[in-house]
Short mmCIF file of C-alpha atoms and ligand atoms in Angstrom, two decimals:
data_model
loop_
_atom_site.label_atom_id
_atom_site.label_comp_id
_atom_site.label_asym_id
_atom_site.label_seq_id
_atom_site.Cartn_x
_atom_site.Cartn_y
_atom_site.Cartn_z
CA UNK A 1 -91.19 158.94 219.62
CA UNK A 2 -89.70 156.79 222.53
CA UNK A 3 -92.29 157.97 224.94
CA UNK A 4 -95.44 157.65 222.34
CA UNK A 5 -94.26 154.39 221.88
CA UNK A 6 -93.65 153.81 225.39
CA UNK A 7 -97.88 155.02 226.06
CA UNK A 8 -98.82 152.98 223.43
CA UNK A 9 -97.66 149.61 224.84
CA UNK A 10 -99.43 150.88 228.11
CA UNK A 11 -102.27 151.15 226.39
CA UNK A 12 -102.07 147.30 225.03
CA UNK A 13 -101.27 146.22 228.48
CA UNK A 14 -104.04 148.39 230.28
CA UNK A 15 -106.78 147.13 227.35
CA UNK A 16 -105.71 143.49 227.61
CA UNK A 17 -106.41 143.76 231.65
CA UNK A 18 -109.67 144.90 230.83
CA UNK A 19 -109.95 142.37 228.64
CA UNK A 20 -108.81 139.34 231.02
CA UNK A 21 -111.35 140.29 234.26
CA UNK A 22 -114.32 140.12 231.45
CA UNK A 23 -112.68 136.71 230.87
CA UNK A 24 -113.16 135.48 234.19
CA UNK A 25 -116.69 135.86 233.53
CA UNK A 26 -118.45 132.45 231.66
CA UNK A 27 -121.20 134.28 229.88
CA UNK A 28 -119.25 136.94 228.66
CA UNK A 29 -115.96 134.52 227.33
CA UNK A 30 -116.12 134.40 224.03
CA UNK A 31 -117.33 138.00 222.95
CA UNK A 32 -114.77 139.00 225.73
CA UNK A 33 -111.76 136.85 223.47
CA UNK A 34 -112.56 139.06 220.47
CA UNK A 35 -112.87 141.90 222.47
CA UNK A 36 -109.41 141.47 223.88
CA UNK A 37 -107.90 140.45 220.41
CA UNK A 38 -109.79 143.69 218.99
CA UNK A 39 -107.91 145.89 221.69
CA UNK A 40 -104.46 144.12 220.79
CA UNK A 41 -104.65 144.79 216.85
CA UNK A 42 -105.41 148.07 217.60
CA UNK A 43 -103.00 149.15 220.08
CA UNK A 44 -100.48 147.27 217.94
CA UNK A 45 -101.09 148.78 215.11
CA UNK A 46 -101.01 152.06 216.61
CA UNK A 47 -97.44 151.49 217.34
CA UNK A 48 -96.55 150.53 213.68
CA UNK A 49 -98.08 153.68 212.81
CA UNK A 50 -96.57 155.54 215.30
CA UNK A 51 -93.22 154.12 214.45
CA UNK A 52 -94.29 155.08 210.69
CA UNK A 53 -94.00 151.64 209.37
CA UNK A 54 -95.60 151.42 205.91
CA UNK A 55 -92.85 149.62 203.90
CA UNK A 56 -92.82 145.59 206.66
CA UNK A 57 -90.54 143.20 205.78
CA UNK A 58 -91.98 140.59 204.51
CA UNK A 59 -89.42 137.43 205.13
CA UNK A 60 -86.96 139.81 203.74
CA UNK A 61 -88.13 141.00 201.18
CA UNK A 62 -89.25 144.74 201.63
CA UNK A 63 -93.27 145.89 200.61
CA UNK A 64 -95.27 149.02 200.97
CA UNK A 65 -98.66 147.95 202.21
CA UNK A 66 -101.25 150.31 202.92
CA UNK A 67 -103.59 149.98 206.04
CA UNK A 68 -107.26 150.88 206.53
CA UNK A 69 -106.62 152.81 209.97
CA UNK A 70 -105.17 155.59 207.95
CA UNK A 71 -108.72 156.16 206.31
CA UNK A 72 -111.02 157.06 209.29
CA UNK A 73 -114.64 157.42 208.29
CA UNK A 74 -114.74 160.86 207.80
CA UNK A 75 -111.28 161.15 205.81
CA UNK A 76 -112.90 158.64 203.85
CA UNK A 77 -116.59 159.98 203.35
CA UNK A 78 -114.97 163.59 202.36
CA UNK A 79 -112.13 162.75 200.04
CA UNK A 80 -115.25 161.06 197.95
CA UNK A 81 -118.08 163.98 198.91
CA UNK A 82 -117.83 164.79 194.92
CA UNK A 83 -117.65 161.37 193.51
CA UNK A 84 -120.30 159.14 192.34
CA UNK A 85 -118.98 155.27 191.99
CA UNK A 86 -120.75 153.68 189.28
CA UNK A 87 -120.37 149.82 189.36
CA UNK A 88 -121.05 148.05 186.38
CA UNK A 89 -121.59 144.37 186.91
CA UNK A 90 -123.15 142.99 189.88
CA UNK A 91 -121.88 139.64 190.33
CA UNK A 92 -120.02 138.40 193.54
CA UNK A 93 -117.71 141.47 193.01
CA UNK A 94 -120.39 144.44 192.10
CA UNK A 95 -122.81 142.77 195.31
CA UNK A 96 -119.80 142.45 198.17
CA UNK A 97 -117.96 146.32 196.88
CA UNK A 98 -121.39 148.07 196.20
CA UNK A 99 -122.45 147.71 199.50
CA UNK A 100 -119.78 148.04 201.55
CA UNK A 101 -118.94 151.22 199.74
CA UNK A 102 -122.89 151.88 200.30
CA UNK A 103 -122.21 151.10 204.04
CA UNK A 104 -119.30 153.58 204.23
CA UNK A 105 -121.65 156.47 203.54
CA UNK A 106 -120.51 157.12 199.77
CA UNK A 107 -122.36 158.13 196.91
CA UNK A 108 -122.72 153.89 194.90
CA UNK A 109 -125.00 153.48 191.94
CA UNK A 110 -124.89 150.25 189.91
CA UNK A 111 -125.22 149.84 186.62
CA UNK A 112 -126.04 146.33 184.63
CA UNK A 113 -128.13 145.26 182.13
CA UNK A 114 -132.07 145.56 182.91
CA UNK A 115 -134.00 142.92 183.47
CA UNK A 116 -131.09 140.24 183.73
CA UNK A 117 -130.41 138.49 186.67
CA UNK A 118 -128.06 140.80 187.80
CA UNK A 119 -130.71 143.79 188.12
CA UNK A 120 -133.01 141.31 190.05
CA UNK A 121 -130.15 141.01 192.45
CA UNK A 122 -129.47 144.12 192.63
CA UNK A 123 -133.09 145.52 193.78
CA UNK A 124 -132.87 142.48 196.27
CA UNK A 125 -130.07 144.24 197.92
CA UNK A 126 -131.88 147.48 198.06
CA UNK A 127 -130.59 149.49 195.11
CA UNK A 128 -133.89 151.54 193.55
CA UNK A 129 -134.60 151.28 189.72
CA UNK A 130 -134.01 155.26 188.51
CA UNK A 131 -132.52 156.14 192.01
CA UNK A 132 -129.31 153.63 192.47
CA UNK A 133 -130.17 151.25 190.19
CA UNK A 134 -129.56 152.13 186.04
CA UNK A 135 -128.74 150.64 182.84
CA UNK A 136 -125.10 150.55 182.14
CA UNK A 137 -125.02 153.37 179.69
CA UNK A 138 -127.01 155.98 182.44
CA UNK A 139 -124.78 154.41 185.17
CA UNK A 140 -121.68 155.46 183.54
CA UNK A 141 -122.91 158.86 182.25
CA UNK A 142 -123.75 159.66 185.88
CA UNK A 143 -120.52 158.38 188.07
CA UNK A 144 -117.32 159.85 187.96
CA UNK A 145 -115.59 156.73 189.28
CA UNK A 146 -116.28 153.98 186.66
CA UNK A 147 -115.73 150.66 188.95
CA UNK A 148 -115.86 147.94 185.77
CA UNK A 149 -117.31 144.60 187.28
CA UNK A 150 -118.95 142.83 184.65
CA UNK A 151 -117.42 139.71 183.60
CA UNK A 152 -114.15 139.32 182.03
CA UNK A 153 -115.22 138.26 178.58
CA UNK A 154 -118.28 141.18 179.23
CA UNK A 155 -115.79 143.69 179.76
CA UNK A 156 -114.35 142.62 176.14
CA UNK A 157 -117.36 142.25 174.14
CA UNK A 158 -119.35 145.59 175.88
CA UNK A 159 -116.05 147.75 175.67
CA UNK A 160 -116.50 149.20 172.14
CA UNK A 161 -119.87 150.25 173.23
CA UNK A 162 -118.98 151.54 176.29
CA UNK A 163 -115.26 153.46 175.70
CA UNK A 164 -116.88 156.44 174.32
CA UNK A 165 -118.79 157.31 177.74
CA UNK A 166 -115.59 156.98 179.67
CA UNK A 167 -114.80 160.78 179.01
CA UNK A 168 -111.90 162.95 180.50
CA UNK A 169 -112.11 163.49 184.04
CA UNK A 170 -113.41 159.98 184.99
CA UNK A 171 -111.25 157.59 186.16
CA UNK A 172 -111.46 153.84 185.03
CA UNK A 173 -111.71 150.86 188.20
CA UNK A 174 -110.91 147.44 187.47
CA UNK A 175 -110.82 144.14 190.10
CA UNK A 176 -108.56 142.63 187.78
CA UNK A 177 -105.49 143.10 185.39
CA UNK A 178 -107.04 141.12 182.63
CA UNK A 179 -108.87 142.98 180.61
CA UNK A 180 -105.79 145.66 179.98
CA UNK A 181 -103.49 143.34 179.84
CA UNK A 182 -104.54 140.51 177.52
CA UNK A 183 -105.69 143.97 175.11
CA UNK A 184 -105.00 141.86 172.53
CA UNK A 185 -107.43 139.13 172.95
CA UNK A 186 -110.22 141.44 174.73
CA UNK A 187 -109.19 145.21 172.46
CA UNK A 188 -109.95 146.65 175.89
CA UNK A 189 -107.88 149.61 175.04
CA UNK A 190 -108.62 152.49 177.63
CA UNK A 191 -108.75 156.18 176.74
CA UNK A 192 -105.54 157.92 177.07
CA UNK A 193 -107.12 161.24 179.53
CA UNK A 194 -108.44 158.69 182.52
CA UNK A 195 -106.70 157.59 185.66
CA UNK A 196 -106.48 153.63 185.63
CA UNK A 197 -106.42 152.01 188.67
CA UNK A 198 -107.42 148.64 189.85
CA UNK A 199 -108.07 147.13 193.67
CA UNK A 200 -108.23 143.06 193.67
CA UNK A 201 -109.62 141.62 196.77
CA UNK A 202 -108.04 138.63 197.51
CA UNK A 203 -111.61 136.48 198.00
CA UNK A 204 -114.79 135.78 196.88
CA UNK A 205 -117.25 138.83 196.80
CA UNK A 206 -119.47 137.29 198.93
CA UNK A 207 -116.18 137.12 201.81
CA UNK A 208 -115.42 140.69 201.05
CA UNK A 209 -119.48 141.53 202.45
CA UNK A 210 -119.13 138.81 205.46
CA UNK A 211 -115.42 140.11 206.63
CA UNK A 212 -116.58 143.98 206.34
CA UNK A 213 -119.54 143.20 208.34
CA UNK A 214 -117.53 141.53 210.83
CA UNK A 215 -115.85 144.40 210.98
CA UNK A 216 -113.10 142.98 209.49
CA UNK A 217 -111.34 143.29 206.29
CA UNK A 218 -110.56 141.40 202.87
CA UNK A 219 -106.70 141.79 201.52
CA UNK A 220 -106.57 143.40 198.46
CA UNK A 221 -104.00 143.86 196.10
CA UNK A 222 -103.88 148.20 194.80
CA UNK A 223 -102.13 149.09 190.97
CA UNK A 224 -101.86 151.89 189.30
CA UNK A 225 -102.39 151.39 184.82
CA UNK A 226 -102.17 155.16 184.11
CA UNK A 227 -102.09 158.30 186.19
CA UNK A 228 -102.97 161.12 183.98
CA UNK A 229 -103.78 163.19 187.73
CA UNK A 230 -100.65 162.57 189.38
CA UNK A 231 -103.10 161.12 192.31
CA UNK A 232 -104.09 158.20 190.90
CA UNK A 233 -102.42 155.76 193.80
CA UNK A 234 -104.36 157.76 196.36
CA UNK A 235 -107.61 157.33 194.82
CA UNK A 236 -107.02 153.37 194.62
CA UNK A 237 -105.56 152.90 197.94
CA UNK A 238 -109.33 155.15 198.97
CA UNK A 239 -111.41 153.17 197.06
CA UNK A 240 -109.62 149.76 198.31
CA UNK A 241 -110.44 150.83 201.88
CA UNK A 242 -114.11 152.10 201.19
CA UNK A 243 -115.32 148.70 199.35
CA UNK A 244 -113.84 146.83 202.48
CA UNK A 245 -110.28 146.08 202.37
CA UNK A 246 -108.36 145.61 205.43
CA UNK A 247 -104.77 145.79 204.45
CA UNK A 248 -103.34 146.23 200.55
CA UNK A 249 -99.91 145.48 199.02
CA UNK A 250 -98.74 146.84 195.61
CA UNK A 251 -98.45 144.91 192.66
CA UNK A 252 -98.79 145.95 188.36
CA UNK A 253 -102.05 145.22 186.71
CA UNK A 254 -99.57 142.06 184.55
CA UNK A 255 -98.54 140.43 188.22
CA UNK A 256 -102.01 140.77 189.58
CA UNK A 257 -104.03 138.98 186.60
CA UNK A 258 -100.55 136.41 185.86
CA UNK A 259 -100.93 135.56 189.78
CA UNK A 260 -104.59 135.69 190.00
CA UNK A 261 -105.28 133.17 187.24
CA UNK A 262 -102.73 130.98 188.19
CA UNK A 263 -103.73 130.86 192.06
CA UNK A 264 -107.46 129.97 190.83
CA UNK A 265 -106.41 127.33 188.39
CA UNK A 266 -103.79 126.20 190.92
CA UNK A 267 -104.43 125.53 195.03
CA UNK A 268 -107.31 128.04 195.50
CA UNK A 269 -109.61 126.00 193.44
CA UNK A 270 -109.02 123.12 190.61
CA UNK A 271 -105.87 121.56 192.24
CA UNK A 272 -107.59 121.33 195.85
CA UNK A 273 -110.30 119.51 194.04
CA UNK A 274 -108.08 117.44 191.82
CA UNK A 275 -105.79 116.69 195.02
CA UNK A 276 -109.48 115.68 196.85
CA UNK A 277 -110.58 113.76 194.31
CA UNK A 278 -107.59 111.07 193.17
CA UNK A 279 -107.29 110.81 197.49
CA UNK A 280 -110.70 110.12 198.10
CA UNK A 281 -110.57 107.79 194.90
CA UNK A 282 -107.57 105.69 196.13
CA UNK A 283 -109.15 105.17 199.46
CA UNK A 284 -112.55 104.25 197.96
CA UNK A 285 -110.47 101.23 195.52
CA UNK A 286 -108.87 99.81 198.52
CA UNK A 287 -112.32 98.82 199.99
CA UNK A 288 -112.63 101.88 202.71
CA UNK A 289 -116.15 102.91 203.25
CA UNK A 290 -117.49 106.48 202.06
CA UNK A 291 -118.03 107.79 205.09
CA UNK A 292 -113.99 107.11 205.84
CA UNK A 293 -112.76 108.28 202.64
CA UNK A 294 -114.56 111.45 202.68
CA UNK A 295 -113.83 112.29 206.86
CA UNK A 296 -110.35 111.14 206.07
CA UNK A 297 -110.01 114.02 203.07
CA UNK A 298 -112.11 116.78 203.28
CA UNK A 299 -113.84 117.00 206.12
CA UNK A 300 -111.06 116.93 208.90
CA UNK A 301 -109.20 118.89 206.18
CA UNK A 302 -111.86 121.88 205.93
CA UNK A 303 -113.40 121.42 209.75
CA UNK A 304 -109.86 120.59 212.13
CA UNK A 305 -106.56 121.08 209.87
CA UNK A 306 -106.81 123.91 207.67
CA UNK A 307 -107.96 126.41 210.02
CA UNK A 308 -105.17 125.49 212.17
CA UNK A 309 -102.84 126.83 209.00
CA UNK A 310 -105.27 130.26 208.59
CA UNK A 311 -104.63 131.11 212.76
CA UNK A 312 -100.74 130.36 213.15
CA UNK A 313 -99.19 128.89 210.22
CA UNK A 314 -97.99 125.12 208.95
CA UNK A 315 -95.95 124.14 211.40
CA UNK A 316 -98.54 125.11 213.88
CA UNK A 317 -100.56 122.38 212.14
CA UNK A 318 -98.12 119.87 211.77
CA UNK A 319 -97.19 120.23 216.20
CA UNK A 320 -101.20 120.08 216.59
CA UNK A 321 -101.00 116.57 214.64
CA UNK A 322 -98.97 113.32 216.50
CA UNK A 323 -95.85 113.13 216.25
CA UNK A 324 -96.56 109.79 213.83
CA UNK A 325 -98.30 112.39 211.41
CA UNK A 326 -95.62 115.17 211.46
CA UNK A 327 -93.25 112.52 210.87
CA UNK A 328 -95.27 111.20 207.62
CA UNK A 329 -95.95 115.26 206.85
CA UNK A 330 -92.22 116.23 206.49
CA UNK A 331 -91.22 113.02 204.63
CA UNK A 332 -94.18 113.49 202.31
CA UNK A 333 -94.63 116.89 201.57
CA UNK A 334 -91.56 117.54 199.36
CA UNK A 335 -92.63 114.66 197.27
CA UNK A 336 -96.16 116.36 196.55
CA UNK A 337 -93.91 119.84 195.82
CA UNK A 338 -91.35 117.65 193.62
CA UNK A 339 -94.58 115.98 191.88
CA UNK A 340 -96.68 119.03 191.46
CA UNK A 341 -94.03 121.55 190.24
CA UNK A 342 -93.77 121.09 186.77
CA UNK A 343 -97.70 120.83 186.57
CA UNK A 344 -97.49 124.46 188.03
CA UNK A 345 -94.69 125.75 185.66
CA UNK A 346 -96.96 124.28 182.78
CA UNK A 347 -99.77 126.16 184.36
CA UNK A 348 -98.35 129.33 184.77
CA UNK A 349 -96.92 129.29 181.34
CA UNK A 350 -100.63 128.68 179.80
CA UNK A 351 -101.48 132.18 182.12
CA UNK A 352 -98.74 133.85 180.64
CA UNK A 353 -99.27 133.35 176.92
CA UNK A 354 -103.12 133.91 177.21
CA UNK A 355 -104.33 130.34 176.81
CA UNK A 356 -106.24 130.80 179.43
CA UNK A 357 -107.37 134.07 178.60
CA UNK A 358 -108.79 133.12 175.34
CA UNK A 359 -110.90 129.65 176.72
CA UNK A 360 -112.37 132.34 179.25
CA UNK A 361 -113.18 134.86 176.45
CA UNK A 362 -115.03 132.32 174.29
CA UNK A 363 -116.26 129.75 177.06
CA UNK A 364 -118.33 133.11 178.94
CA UNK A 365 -118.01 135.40 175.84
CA UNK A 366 -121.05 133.37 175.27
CA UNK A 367 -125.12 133.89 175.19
CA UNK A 368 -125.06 130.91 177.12
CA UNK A 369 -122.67 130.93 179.84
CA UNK A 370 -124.46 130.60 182.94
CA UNK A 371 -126.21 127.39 181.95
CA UNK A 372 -123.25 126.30 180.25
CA UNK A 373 -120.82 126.74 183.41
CA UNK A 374 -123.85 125.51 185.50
CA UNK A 375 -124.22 122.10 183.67
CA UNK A 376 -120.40 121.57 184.29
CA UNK A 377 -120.62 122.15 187.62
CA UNK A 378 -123.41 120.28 188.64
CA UNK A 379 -121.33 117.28 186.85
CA UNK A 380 -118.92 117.86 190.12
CA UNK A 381 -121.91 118.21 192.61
CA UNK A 382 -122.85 114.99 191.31
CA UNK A 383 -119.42 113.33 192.11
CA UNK A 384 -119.73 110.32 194.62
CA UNK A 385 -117.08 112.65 196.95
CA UNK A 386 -119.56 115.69 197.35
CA UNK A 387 -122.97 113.69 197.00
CA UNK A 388 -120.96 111.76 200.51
CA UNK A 389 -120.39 115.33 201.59
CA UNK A 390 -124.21 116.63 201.87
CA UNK A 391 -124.66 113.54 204.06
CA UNK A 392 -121.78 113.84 206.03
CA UNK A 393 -122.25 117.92 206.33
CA UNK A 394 -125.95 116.97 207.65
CA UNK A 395 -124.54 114.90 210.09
CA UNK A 396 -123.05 118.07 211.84
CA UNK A 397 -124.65 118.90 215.32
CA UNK A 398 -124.93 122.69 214.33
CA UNK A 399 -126.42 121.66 210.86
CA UNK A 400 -128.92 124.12 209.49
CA UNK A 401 -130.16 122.55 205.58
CA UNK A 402 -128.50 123.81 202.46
CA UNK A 403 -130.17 126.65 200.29
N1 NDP B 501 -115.71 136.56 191.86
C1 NDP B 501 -114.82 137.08 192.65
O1 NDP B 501 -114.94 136.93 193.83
C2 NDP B 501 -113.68 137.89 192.11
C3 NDP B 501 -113.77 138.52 190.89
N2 NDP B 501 -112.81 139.41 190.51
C4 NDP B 501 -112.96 140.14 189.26
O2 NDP B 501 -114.05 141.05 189.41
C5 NDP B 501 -114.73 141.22 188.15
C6 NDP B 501 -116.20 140.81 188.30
O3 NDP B 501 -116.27 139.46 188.62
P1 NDP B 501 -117.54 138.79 189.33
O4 NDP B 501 -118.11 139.71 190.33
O5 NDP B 501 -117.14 137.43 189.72
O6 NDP B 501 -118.62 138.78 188.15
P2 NDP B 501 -118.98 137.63 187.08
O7 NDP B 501 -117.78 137.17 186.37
O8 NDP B 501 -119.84 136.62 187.74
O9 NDP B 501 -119.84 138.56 186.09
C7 NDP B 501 -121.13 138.88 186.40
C8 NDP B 501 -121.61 140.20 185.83
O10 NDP B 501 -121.31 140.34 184.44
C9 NDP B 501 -122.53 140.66 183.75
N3 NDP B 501 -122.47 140.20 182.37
C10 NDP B 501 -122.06 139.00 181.91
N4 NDP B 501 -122.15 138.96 180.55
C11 NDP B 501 -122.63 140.19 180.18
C12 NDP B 501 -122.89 140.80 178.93
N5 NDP B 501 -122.69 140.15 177.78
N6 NDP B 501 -123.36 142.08 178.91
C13 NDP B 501 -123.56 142.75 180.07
N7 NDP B 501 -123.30 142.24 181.29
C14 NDP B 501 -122.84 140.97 181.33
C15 NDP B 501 -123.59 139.94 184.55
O11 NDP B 501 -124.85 140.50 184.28
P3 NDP B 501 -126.14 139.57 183.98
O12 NDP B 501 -126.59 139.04 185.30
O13 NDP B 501 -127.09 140.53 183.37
O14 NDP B 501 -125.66 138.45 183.08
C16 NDP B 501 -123.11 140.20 185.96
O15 NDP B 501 -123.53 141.49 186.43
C17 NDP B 501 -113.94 140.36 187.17
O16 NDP B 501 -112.95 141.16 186.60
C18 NDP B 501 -113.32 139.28 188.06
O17 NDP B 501 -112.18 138.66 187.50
C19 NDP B 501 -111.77 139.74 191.34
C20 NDP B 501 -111.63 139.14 192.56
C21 NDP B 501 -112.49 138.07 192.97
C1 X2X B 502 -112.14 134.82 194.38
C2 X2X B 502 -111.00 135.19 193.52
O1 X2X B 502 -110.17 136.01 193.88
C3 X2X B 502 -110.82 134.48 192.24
C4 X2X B 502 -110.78 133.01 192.62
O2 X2X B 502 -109.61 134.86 191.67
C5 X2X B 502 -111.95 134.71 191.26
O3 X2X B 502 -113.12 134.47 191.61
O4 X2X B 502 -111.67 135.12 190.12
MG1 MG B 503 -108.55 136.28 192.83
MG1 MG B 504 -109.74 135.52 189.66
#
């Protein structure tokens, strides 16, 4: 063990020499900073592995987390050879999974309903009408792996119709806890002879395509609902790495969806834009100009400081700012915590007794809900903050236009 460990750290040193003469080389510097970054994850990974880390302590709390090295391709490609995936749904989810899984050599059809939007999407990104490409019903007849990524309130309303196709010997994907778990607002009840398993990416659909063809990966979160096979874990923990995850922590289909919902109505989303908004506002009613207000919130936010927190942390951050701003940023921050708690306590409360469940059943539940979401959201396009934004965002020296 000693000396394996010992050969891999001579690895790491011997790649990162490689690494550094490329460096001294201007043309080649910044492909040659990934490549040396590339070489490091590896090799230091291949210590963890080595050492036979799986459960990391995480601030001290101990996880399992399970890692995409320990799929290679062909590990990968076989333990599916028998499987057909059939994803339903072909929104952010169905497009950034179905290909990557596509990518990864496995056997992907899709399945959605024809002639929508979806299926128009869906021969865009290649998949062939009778070949790849099928109605739901045909979709699930033909996969053994039913990956369930229509909407939420779509997997309620099509479930009654679609239960009876889920026979024994498939097993029954989700992206989210919600639809089991709220099974008494969407009766998504699922059949007692299938292994349920879910894999959440932690993004957007379209981020888990980008970071997979970066060669990178998306973190998911992996559950097990019901293991009727006894390998139910192992098929998730596959399927997470074949639709593009990079690394994957445990959690229960109820502290996926309770977390989930919460993080989207919370900082991922609505409270970053409420938080935007009453800043901007207060600078724009004390006479500063748009152009100020909207630099001095978003745009050094999203260009300069938030990055910062992505690569090394907040602290990192806060020593990157002067020491006039760090010494604002530590007074100030646990005033915004103190302020904001209770509005996340109230929040999380809503998630847990399905308020917000049942607005998203009957807001996208429906025949309506694409214009209807789109009319909202143009109402917030149309804000003075994000009409200031196009300008300012066209402004940029590497600006290409907007679709
Ligand atoms: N968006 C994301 O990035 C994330 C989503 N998830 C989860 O993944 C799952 C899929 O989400 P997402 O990819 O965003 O998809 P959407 O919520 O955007 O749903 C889109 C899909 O649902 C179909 N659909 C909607 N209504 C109906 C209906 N009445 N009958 C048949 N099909 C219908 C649409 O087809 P059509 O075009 O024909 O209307 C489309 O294929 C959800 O469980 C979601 O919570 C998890 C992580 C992140
Ligand atoms: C992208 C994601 O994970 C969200 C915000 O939870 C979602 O789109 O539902
Ligand atoms: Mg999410
Ligand atoms: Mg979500």
């Amino acid at each position: 063990m000693a000396s394996s460990t010992a050969s891999c750290l001579r690895a790491l040193s011997r790649h990162t020499r490689v690494a550094q003469r490329l460096l001294t080389k201007k043309s080649f510097q910044t492909a040659s900073y990934s490549l040396l970054a590339r070489h490091q994850s590896v090799t230091n990974k291949r210590v963890l592995a080595t050492r036979g880390l799986k459960t990391l302590d995480f601030a001290g709390s101990k996880e399992v987390v399970y890692e995409r090295s320990d799929w290679p391709l062909a590990k990968l490609q076989n333990y599916f050879k028998n499987d057909t995936l059939a994803l339903i749904g072909y929104g952010s989810q169905g497009h950034g999974q179905g290909l990557n899984a596509r990518d990864n050599g496995l056997n992907v059809i899709i399945g959605v309903r024809k002639d929508g939007e979806s299926w128009r999407q869906a021969i865009e990104d290649g998949w062939v009408p009778g070949e790849s490409l099928f109605s739901i019903e045909e979709a699930i007849d033909r996969g053994t792996i039913i990956m369930n990524l229509l909407s939420d309130a779509a997997q309620s309303s099509t479930w009654s119709h679609i239960s009876p196709l889920i026979t024994k010997g498939k097993t029954l994907y989700f992206s989210h806890g919600f639809s089991v778990v709220y099974k008494d607002d969407t009766k998504v009840i699922p059949p007692k002879d299938v292994d349920v398993i879910l894999v959440a990416p932690k993004g957007s659909g379209r981020t888990v395509r980008t970071l997979f063809k970066e060669g990178r990966g998306i973190n998911s979160s992996v559950a097990v609902f019901q293991d009727v096979t006894g390998k139910a874990m192992e098929k998730a923990v596959a399927i997470g790495v074949a639709i593009g995850s990079g690394y994957m922590y445990e959690t229960t289909f109820e502290k996926e969806v309770f977390s989930d919902l919460t993080g989207e109505r919370g900082v991922l989303a609505a409270a970053i834009q409420g938080l935007f908004c009453a800043q901007y506002k207060v600078l724009r009613a004390n006479g500063h100009s748009p152009s100020e207000a909207f630099n001095e919130t978003v745009e050094e936010a999203t260009q300069s400081l938030y990055p910062l927190i992505g690569e090394k942390g907040m602290d990192y951050m806060f020593n990157a700012c002067s020491t006039t701003a760090r010494r604002g940023a530590l007074d100030w921050a646990p005033i915004f915590e103190a302020t904001n708690r209770p509005v996340f306590e109230k929040l999380y409360e809503s998630v847990k007794n399905g308020t917000e469940t049942r607005k998203a059943l009957e807001f996208n539940g429906r025949a309506t809900y694409r214009e209807d979401l789109a009319k909202e959201l143009k109402e917030i396009d149309e804000q003075e903050i994000w009409r200031v934004g196009k300008v300012v965002r066209s402004l940029r020296p590497d600006y290409t236009p907007e679709h």
